[in-house]
Short mmCIF file of C-alpha atoms and ligand atoms in Angstrom, two decimals:
data_model
loop_
_atom_site.label_atom_id
_atom_site.label_comp_id
_atom_site.label_asym_id
_atom_site.label_seq_id
_atom_site.Cartn_x
_atom_site.Cartn_y
_atom_site.Cartn_z
CA MET A 13 71.65 145.72 100.30
CA ALA A 14 71.51 143.66 97.10
CA SER A 15 71.08 139.94 97.56
CA SER A 16 73.38 137.38 95.98
CA VAL A 17 73.06 133.68 95.31
CA VAL A 18 75.95 131.35 95.97
CA SER A 19 75.56 127.71 95.04
CA PHE A 20 78.27 125.14 95.42
CA SER A 21 78.97 121.49 95.94
CA LYS A 22 76.10 119.06 96.31
CA THR A 23 78.33 116.51 98.04
CA GLN A 24 77.43 115.28 101.51
CA ILE A 25 80.58 115.41 103.64
CA ILE A 26 81.08 112.84 106.38
CA LYS A 27 83.99 113.91 108.55
CA GLY A 28 85.84 111.58 110.90
CA GLY A 29 85.21 107.96 111.73
CA ASP A 30 86.62 104.93 110.03
CA ILE A 31 86.75 103.47 106.52
CA THR A 32 84.16 100.90 107.62
CA SER A 33 81.59 103.75 107.53
CA ILE A 34 81.25 103.06 103.81
CA PHE A 35 79.17 100.03 104.82
CA ASP A 36 76.22 102.27 105.73
CA LEU A 37 76.66 104.39 102.61
CA LEU A 38 76.62 101.33 100.36
CA LYS A 39 73.55 99.66 101.84
CA GLY A 40 70.95 99.00 99.18
CA TYR A 41 73.39 98.80 96.26
CA GLY A 42 73.62 95.38 94.66
CA ARG A 43 76.74 95.90 92.51
CA VAL A 44 79.60 97.99 93.82
CA ALA A 45 82.87 98.89 92.10
CA ALA A 46 85.77 100.26 94.11
CA ILE A 47 88.42 102.19 92.14
CA THR A 48 91.96 102.52 93.49
CA GLY A 49 95.50 103.31 92.36
CA LYS A 50 97.85 100.78 90.78
CA ASN A 51 100.34 100.36 93.58
CA HIS A 52 99.90 102.11 96.83
CA PHE A 53 96.49 101.13 98.18
CA LYS A 54 96.73 97.45 97.31
CA VAL A 55 99.50 96.95 99.86
CA SER A 56 98.04 99.14 102.60
CA PRO A 57 96.19 97.63 105.58
CA ASN A 58 93.09 99.55 104.52
CA TYR A 59 92.76 97.38 101.42
CA GLU A 60 91.77 94.44 103.59
CA LYS A 61 89.27 96.58 105.50
CA VAL A 62 87.64 97.74 102.28
CA TYR A 63 87.58 94.18 100.97
CA ASP A 64 85.90 92.99 104.17
CA VAL A 65 83.27 95.75 104.02
CA LEU A 66 82.47 95.02 100.39
CA SER A 67 82.25 91.29 101.12
CA SER A 68 79.93 91.83 104.06
CA LEU A 69 77.45 93.82 101.96
CA GLY A 70 76.12 90.63 100.46
CA GLY A 71 75.99 91.94 96.90
CA GLN A 72 78.46 91.68 94.03
CA PHE A 73 81.58 93.80 94.00
CA VAL A 74 84.76 94.37 92.06
CA ILE A 75 87.93 96.29 92.96
CA VAL A 76 89.66 97.93 90.00
CA SER A 77 93.22 98.90 90.98
CA GLU A 78 94.31 100.24 87.61
CA VAL A 79 94.39 104.02 87.95
CA GLU A 80 97.67 105.65 86.90
CA PRO A 81 98.97 108.98 88.22
CA ASN A 82 97.74 111.83 85.98
CA PRO A 83 94.94 109.71 84.49
CA THR A 84 94.74 109.68 80.72
CA VAL A 85 91.79 109.17 78.40
CA ASP A 86 93.32 105.75 77.57
CA ASN A 87 93.58 104.77 81.23
CA ILE A 88 89.95 105.76 81.84
CA ASN A 89 88.87 103.76 78.78
CA PHE A 90 90.86 100.77 80.07
CA CYS A 91 89.06 100.90 83.45
CA TYR A 92 85.73 101.35 81.65
CA ASP A 93 86.31 98.18 79.60
CA ILE A 94 86.85 96.24 82.83
CA LEU A 95 83.65 97.60 84.35
CA LYS A 96 81.12 97.95 81.52
CA ASP A 97 79.79 94.38 81.63
CA PHE A 98 79.70 94.34 85.42
CA LYS A 99 77.31 97.32 85.31
CA PRO A 100 78.04 98.79 88.75
CA GLU A 101 75.32 100.78 90.50
CA VAL A 102 77.75 102.84 92.54
CA LEU A 103 81.48 103.65 92.42
CA VAL A 104 83.77 104.10 95.42
CA GLY A 105 86.97 106.06 94.68
CA ILE A 106 89.65 105.38 97.28
CA GLY A 107 92.85 107.29 96.60
CA GLY A 108 94.28 110.67 95.68
CA GLY A 109 93.24 113.12 93.00
CA SER A 110 93.98 110.79 90.11
CA VAL A 111 91.78 108.03 91.52
CA MET A 112 88.91 110.36 92.39
CA ASP A 113 89.06 112.15 89.03
CA THR A 114 89.05 108.78 87.23
CA THR A 115 86.13 107.59 89.35
CA LYS A 116 84.11 110.66 88.33
CA ALA A 117 84.93 110.19 84.65
CA LEU A 118 83.95 106.51 84.89
CA ALA A 119 80.69 107.45 86.62
CA LEU A 120 79.84 109.64 83.64
CA LYS A 121 80.97 107.12 81.06
CA LEU A 122 79.17 104.15 82.64
CA ALA A 123 75.89 106.04 82.89
CA ASN A 124 76.04 107.28 79.29
CA ASP A 125 76.87 104.33 77.03
CA GLY A 126 80.60 104.88 77.16
CA VAL A 127 80.49 108.57 76.21
CA ASP A 128 83.90 109.89 75.11
CA VAL A 129 85.22 111.72 78.17
CA TRP A 130 87.33 114.06 76.03
CA ASP A 131 84.15 115.15 74.23
CA CYS A 132 82.87 116.05 77.70
CA VAL A 133 86.09 117.96 78.46
CA GLU A 134 85.71 119.97 75.25
CA GLY A 135 81.99 120.54 75.79
CA ASN A 136 80.95 118.56 72.72
CA ALA A 137 79.00 116.16 74.95
CA ASN A 138 77.19 117.27 78.09
CA PRO A 139 75.60 114.27 79.81
CA GLU A 140 73.35 115.24 82.67
CA ASN A 141 73.60 112.04 84.69
CA ALA A 142 76.33 109.94 86.20
CA LEU A 143 76.49 106.98 88.56
CA PRO A 144 76.56 107.92 92.25
CA THR A 145 80.07 108.05 93.70
CA ILE A 146 81.57 107.86 97.17
CA MET A 147 85.02 109.40 97.57
CA VAL A 148 87.52 108.41 100.21
CA PRO A 149 90.58 110.66 99.80
CA THR A 150 93.94 109.21 100.85
CA THR A 151 95.89 112.41 100.10
CA SER A 152 95.19 116.00 101.15
CA GLY A 153 95.56 118.23 98.13
CA THR A 154 93.06 117.94 95.35
CA GLY A 155 89.69 118.59 96.99
CA SER A 156 88.23 116.49 94.18
CA GLU A 157 86.04 114.69 96.72
CA VAL A 158 83.68 117.65 96.86
CA ASN A 159 83.74 119.32 93.47
CA ARG A 160 82.59 118.94 89.87
CA TYR A 161 86.01 118.67 88.24
CA SER A 162 87.85 115.68 86.82
CA VAL A 163 91.32 116.49 85.47
CA ILE A 164 92.23 114.30 82.50
CA THR A 165 95.29 114.12 80.26
CA ASN A 166 94.96 113.58 76.52
CA LYS A 167 98.30 112.20 75.35
CA THR A 168 97.49 112.65 71.66
CA LYS A 169 96.64 116.33 72.05
CA ILE A 170 99.24 116.79 74.84
CA GLN A 171 96.64 118.56 76.96
CA LYS A 172 95.69 118.26 80.63
CA ARG A 173 92.28 119.74 81.20
CA ALA A 174 89.33 119.57 83.58
CA LEU A 175 86.06 117.95 82.71
CA ARG A 176 83.51 120.20 84.43
CA SER A 177 80.04 118.86 85.07
CA PRO A 178 77.52 119.15 87.88
CA ALA A 179 76.65 115.52 87.10
CA ILE A 180 79.91 114.35 88.68
CA TYR A 181 79.56 115.90 92.11
CA PRO A 182 80.33 112.96 94.40
CA LYS A 183 77.34 111.80 96.41
CA TYR A 184 79.44 111.40 99.54
CA ALA A 185 82.93 112.48 100.61
CA LEU A 186 84.10 110.30 103.47
CA LEU A 187 86.90 112.15 105.26
CA VAL A 188 88.79 109.61 107.35
CA PRO A 189 92.04 111.21 108.58
CA SER A 190 93.76 107.87 109.21
CA MET A 191 93.45 107.11 105.47
CA THR A 192 96.08 109.81 104.84
CA LEU A 193 98.69 108.47 107.28
CA ASP A 194 100.40 106.44 104.56
CA MET A 195 101.57 109.52 102.64
CA ASN A 196 105.34 109.88 102.51
CA LYS A 197 107.10 113.23 102.98
CA TYR A 198 107.12 114.08 99.27
CA LEU A 199 103.42 113.36 98.82
CA THR A 200 102.62 115.25 102.02
CA ALA A 201 104.55 118.25 100.69
CA THR A 202 103.27 118.29 97.11
CA THR A 203 99.63 117.74 98.04
CA ALA A 204 99.79 120.48 100.68
CA ILE A 205 101.13 122.92 98.08
CA ASP A 206 98.28 121.90 95.76
CA ALA A 207 95.72 122.61 98.50
CA LEU A 208 97.43 125.91 99.37
CA SER A 209 97.41 126.96 95.72
CA HIS A 210 93.68 126.22 95.42
CA ALA A 211 92.96 128.34 98.48
CA VAL A 212 95.15 131.27 97.37
CA GLU A 213 93.98 131.21 93.73
CA SER A 214 90.36 131.07 94.79
CA LEU A 215 90.81 133.90 97.30
CA VAL A 216 92.20 136.28 94.66
CA SER A 217 89.89 135.08 91.86
CA LYS A 218 87.57 137.51 90.09
CA ASN A 219 84.84 134.94 90.84
CA SER A 220 85.35 134.90 94.62
CA ASN A 221 82.60 135.80 97.07
CA PRO A 222 82.32 135.85 100.87
CA ILE A 223 81.48 132.12 101.02
CA SER A 224 84.43 130.99 98.88
CA GLU A 225 86.69 133.45 100.71
CA SER A 226 85.83 131.95 104.08
CA PHE A 227 86.68 128.47 102.76
CA SER A 228 89.99 129.75 101.36
CA GLU A 229 91.02 131.70 104.45
CA LYS A 230 90.35 128.76 106.76
CA ALA A 231 92.19 126.38 104.40
CA ILE A 232 95.28 128.65 104.27
CA LYS A 233 95.40 128.93 108.07
CA LEU A 234 95.01 125.18 108.55
CA ILE A 235 97.70 124.34 106.00
CA LEU A 236 100.27 126.79 107.33
CA SER A 237 99.74 125.76 110.93
CA ASN A 238 99.85 122.01 110.27
CA ILE A 239 102.10 121.26 107.31
CA PHE A 240 105.40 121.31 109.22
CA VAL A 241 104.13 118.91 111.88
CA ALA A 242 102.67 116.50 109.31
CA TYR A 243 105.83 116.72 107.19
CA ASN A 244 108.09 115.91 110.14
CA ASN A 245 105.81 113.37 111.77
CA GLY A 246 103.59 111.66 109.25
CA ASN A 247 101.79 109.74 112.01
CA ASP A 248 100.48 112.86 113.70
CA LEU A 249 96.75 112.37 113.28
CA VAL A 250 95.77 115.88 114.42
CA SER A 251 97.79 117.61 111.69
CA ARG A 252 96.70 114.98 109.13
CA GLU A 253 93.05 115.69 109.99
CA SER A 254 93.59 119.45 109.65
CA LEU A 255 95.31 119.10 106.28
CA GLN A 256 92.58 116.79 105.03
CA PHE A 257 89.91 119.30 106.04
CA ALA A 258 91.91 122.15 104.47
CA SER A 259 92.11 120.24 101.21
CA THR A 260 88.34 119.74 101.21
CA LEU A 261 87.79 123.45 101.93
CA GLY A 262 90.11 124.31 99.04
CA GLY A 263 88.10 121.95 96.83
CA LEU A 264 84.88 123.73 97.82
CA ALA A 265 86.47 127.14 97.19
CA ILE A 266 87.54 126.27 93.63
CA ASP A 267 84.18 124.64 93.01
CA ILE A 268 82.78 128.18 93.33
CA THR A 269 85.54 130.19 91.64
CA GLY A 270 87.59 127.82 89.47
CA VAL A 271 91.39 127.78 89.64
CA GLY A 272 93.62 130.58 88.40
CA LEU A 273 96.81 131.55 86.60
CA MET A 274 99.11 129.17 88.48
CA HIS A 275 97.06 126.13 87.41
CA ALA A 276 96.64 127.64 83.94
CA ILE A 277 100.41 127.47 83.46
CA GLU A 278 101.00 124.30 85.50
CA HIS A 279 98.62 122.05 83.53
CA PRO A 280 100.46 122.61 80.22
CA ILE A 281 103.77 121.93 81.99
CA THR A 282 102.74 118.56 83.43
CA ALA A 283 100.80 117.62 80.28
CA ARG A 284 104.16 117.77 78.46
CA PHE A 285 106.30 116.61 81.39
CA PRO A 286 104.15 114.17 83.37
CA HIS A 287 107.09 113.11 85.55
CA ILE A 288 106.73 116.48 87.31
CA SER A 289 104.04 116.09 89.98
CA HIS A 290 101.19 118.61 90.04
CA GLY A 291 102.21 120.00 93.43
CA GLN A 292 105.85 120.32 92.37
CA GLY A 293 104.82 122.18 89.21
CA LEU A 294 102.77 124.59 91.29
CA ALA A 295 105.64 125.03 93.76
CA ILE A 296 107.92 126.09 90.90
CA LEU A 297 105.48 128.81 89.83
CA PHE A 298 103.92 129.93 93.12
CA LYS A 299 105.93 132.96 94.22
CA LYS A 300 106.41 134.34 90.70
CA ILE A 301 102.66 134.28 90.12
CA VAL A 302 102.14 136.26 93.33
CA GLU A 303 104.90 138.69 92.36
CA HIS A 304 103.38 139.36 88.92
CA SER A 305 99.76 139.46 90.12
CA PHE A 306 99.90 141.38 93.41
CA MET A 307 99.52 144.91 92.05
CA PHE A 308 96.48 143.96 89.94
CA ASN A 309 94.39 143.42 93.07
CA VAL A 310 96.18 144.57 96.19
CA GLU A 311 93.05 144.32 98.34
CA LYS A 312 92.56 140.62 97.59
CA TYR A 313 96.23 139.86 98.21
CA LYS A 314 95.91 141.65 101.55
CA LYS A 315 93.32 139.01 102.42
CA VAL A 316 95.89 136.37 101.49
CA ALA A 317 98.45 138.14 103.71
CA ASP A 318 95.97 138.24 106.55
CA ALA A 319 95.30 134.49 106.25
CA PHE A 320 99.08 133.95 106.26
CA GLY A 321 99.22 135.82 109.58
CA ILE A 322 101.11 138.74 108.03
CA LYS A 323 100.52 142.22 109.48
CA VAL A 324 98.71 144.27 106.84
CA ARG A 325 97.55 147.45 108.58
CA GLY A 326 100.13 150.21 108.45
CA ASN A 327 102.40 148.26 106.16
CA ASN A 328 103.47 149.47 102.73
CA ASP A 329 101.93 147.39 99.90
CA MET A 330 105.34 146.31 98.63
CA VAL A 331 106.33 145.15 102.10
CA VAL A 332 103.15 143.07 102.27
CA MET A 333 103.85 141.53 98.85
CA HIS A 334 107.45 140.64 99.68
CA THR A 335 106.41 139.20 103.04
CA ILE A 336 103.89 136.88 101.32
CA ILE A 337 106.55 135.86 98.79
CA ASP A 338 109.11 135.23 101.55
CA ALA A 339 106.59 133.08 103.44
CA ILE A 340 105.80 131.01 100.33
CA ASP A 341 109.51 130.71 99.61
CA TYR A 342 110.18 129.49 103.14
CA VAL A 343 107.43 126.83 103.06
CA ILE A 344 108.43 125.54 99.64
CA ALA A 345 112.13 125.38 100.54
CA TYR A 346 111.36 123.67 103.86
CA LEU A 347 109.39 121.02 102.00
CA GLY A 348 112.24 120.47 99.55
CA LEU A 349 110.25 121.70 96.55
CA ASN A 350 112.40 124.74 95.66
CA LYS A 351 113.23 123.57 92.15
CA THR A 352 113.27 125.02 88.64
CA LEU A 353 111.87 123.70 85.36
CA SER A 354 115.35 122.86 84.09
CA ASP A 355 115.87 120.61 87.15
CA PHE A 356 113.27 118.34 85.53
CA GLY A 357 114.68 118.30 82.03
CA VAL A 358 112.51 121.04 80.55
CA GLU A 359 114.39 122.78 77.71
CA LYS A 360 114.28 126.51 77.04
CA SER A 361 112.80 125.76 73.62
CA ASP A 362 109.79 124.10 75.36
CA LEU A 363 108.70 127.29 77.10
CA LYS A 364 106.98 128.90 74.14
CA TYR A 365 104.86 125.77 73.59
CA ILE A 366 103.85 125.69 77.26
CA ALA A 367 102.86 129.38 77.09
CA GLU A 368 100.94 128.72 73.87
CA ASP A 369 99.06 125.81 75.46
CA ALA A 370 98.07 127.93 78.44
CA ILE A 371 96.45 130.45 76.10
CA ILE A 372 94.84 127.75 73.93
CA TYR A 373 93.11 125.71 76.61
CA MET A 374 93.41 127.36 80.01
CA GLY A 375 92.02 130.76 78.99
CA HIS A 376 89.09 130.64 81.43
CA SER A 377 91.49 130.23 84.39
CA ILE A 378 93.69 133.06 83.11
CA ALA A 379 90.67 135.33 82.61
CA SER A 380 89.43 134.86 86.19
CA SER A 381 92.82 135.71 87.70
CA PRO A 382 93.79 139.20 88.90
CA TYR A 383 96.54 139.27 86.27
CA SER A 384 95.65 137.89 82.82
CA PRO A 385 98.93 137.80 80.90
CA SER A 386 99.46 137.40 77.15
CA LYS A 387 101.35 134.45 75.66
CA ASP A 388 104.59 136.45 75.65
CA SER A 389 104.16 137.46 79.28
CA ILE A 390 103.51 133.83 80.28
CA GLU A 391 106.69 132.84 78.46
CA LYS A 392 108.51 135.55 80.43
CA ILE A 393 107.24 134.08 83.73
CA LEU A 394 108.35 130.60 82.57
CA LYS A 395 111.84 131.95 81.81
CA GLU A 396 112.00 133.32 85.35
CA VAL A 397 111.34 129.86 86.83
CA PHE A 398 113.43 128.02 84.27
FE1 FE2 B 408 95.43 121.59 91.81
#
């Protein structure tokens, strides 16, 4: 049998425990910067805990609570200007995907004389080093705590793209389930759909392998068996812990394979319409992407069906496809995310630009998907979810 090499995340994952565990991880660092979101974390009880831990370290520290949702190049530059003279030795990102992605970009920028992060996105600059980071996710969707991606929006170019660099693998991912208890129903729903989309896209990706598949399959099972409990009872720690773990597994899966067609179309949508959340954008597209892609790799979609708990053996392929679509439809409707693009003010005339953007800057994600549509075919899909 031929051998194969699978390499993935270099992040050390610490699962369980309490936020105060960061004390041990930060020992030996003299200057620490914690990065958080603008609103949410500052008023949560965990803010005080983090403050106390940082104070007890005995070194210097700063907390930068300036990260906006869907971080932009400008927002990252703004945080950099606050931090550059402080010269932190380590960054702690406490928040959702936007906070963690910003923390990674700052780690790269601070270690490389303020390198332009968009140059890194476009591959015109490829720094090999970044400051060490510790990620403490407070949502369960992105998986950013364990991978080499930082998704950044460029408002001038109207593009939302991932900076990919092995330099930005977090040093530690501290998975504390209680840190996700603050999520409201909407955030619980949208982040779960994000995690589910990572797992499904990775499972059907042309780049998948047995390791990434096992991450994806476990993530799908955990999400589907825990999302309804977490959605209905946000204080249920068992389901919160399972969703957090699923999100991390999804993050590991896409670290190996990359994302696929759904993200390739979603990024251009939310780059132009940032008031649509990432998870909501994915929810709008999800079942149509499955419908259009299924026949291009039936065997991989049977693995998806299996992870969904759908009977595959003895069933007609079309029955399997429609059962997956019905299941996705049910979950999305239950979570209140069964919307269309026009519900969010997208105009029909916008669709061709979204399709064009997907081809221009998300080509790698389209190419690794079972179905790699042309611009016109992407526009057709967009019309179907309009
Ligand atoms: Fe995502």
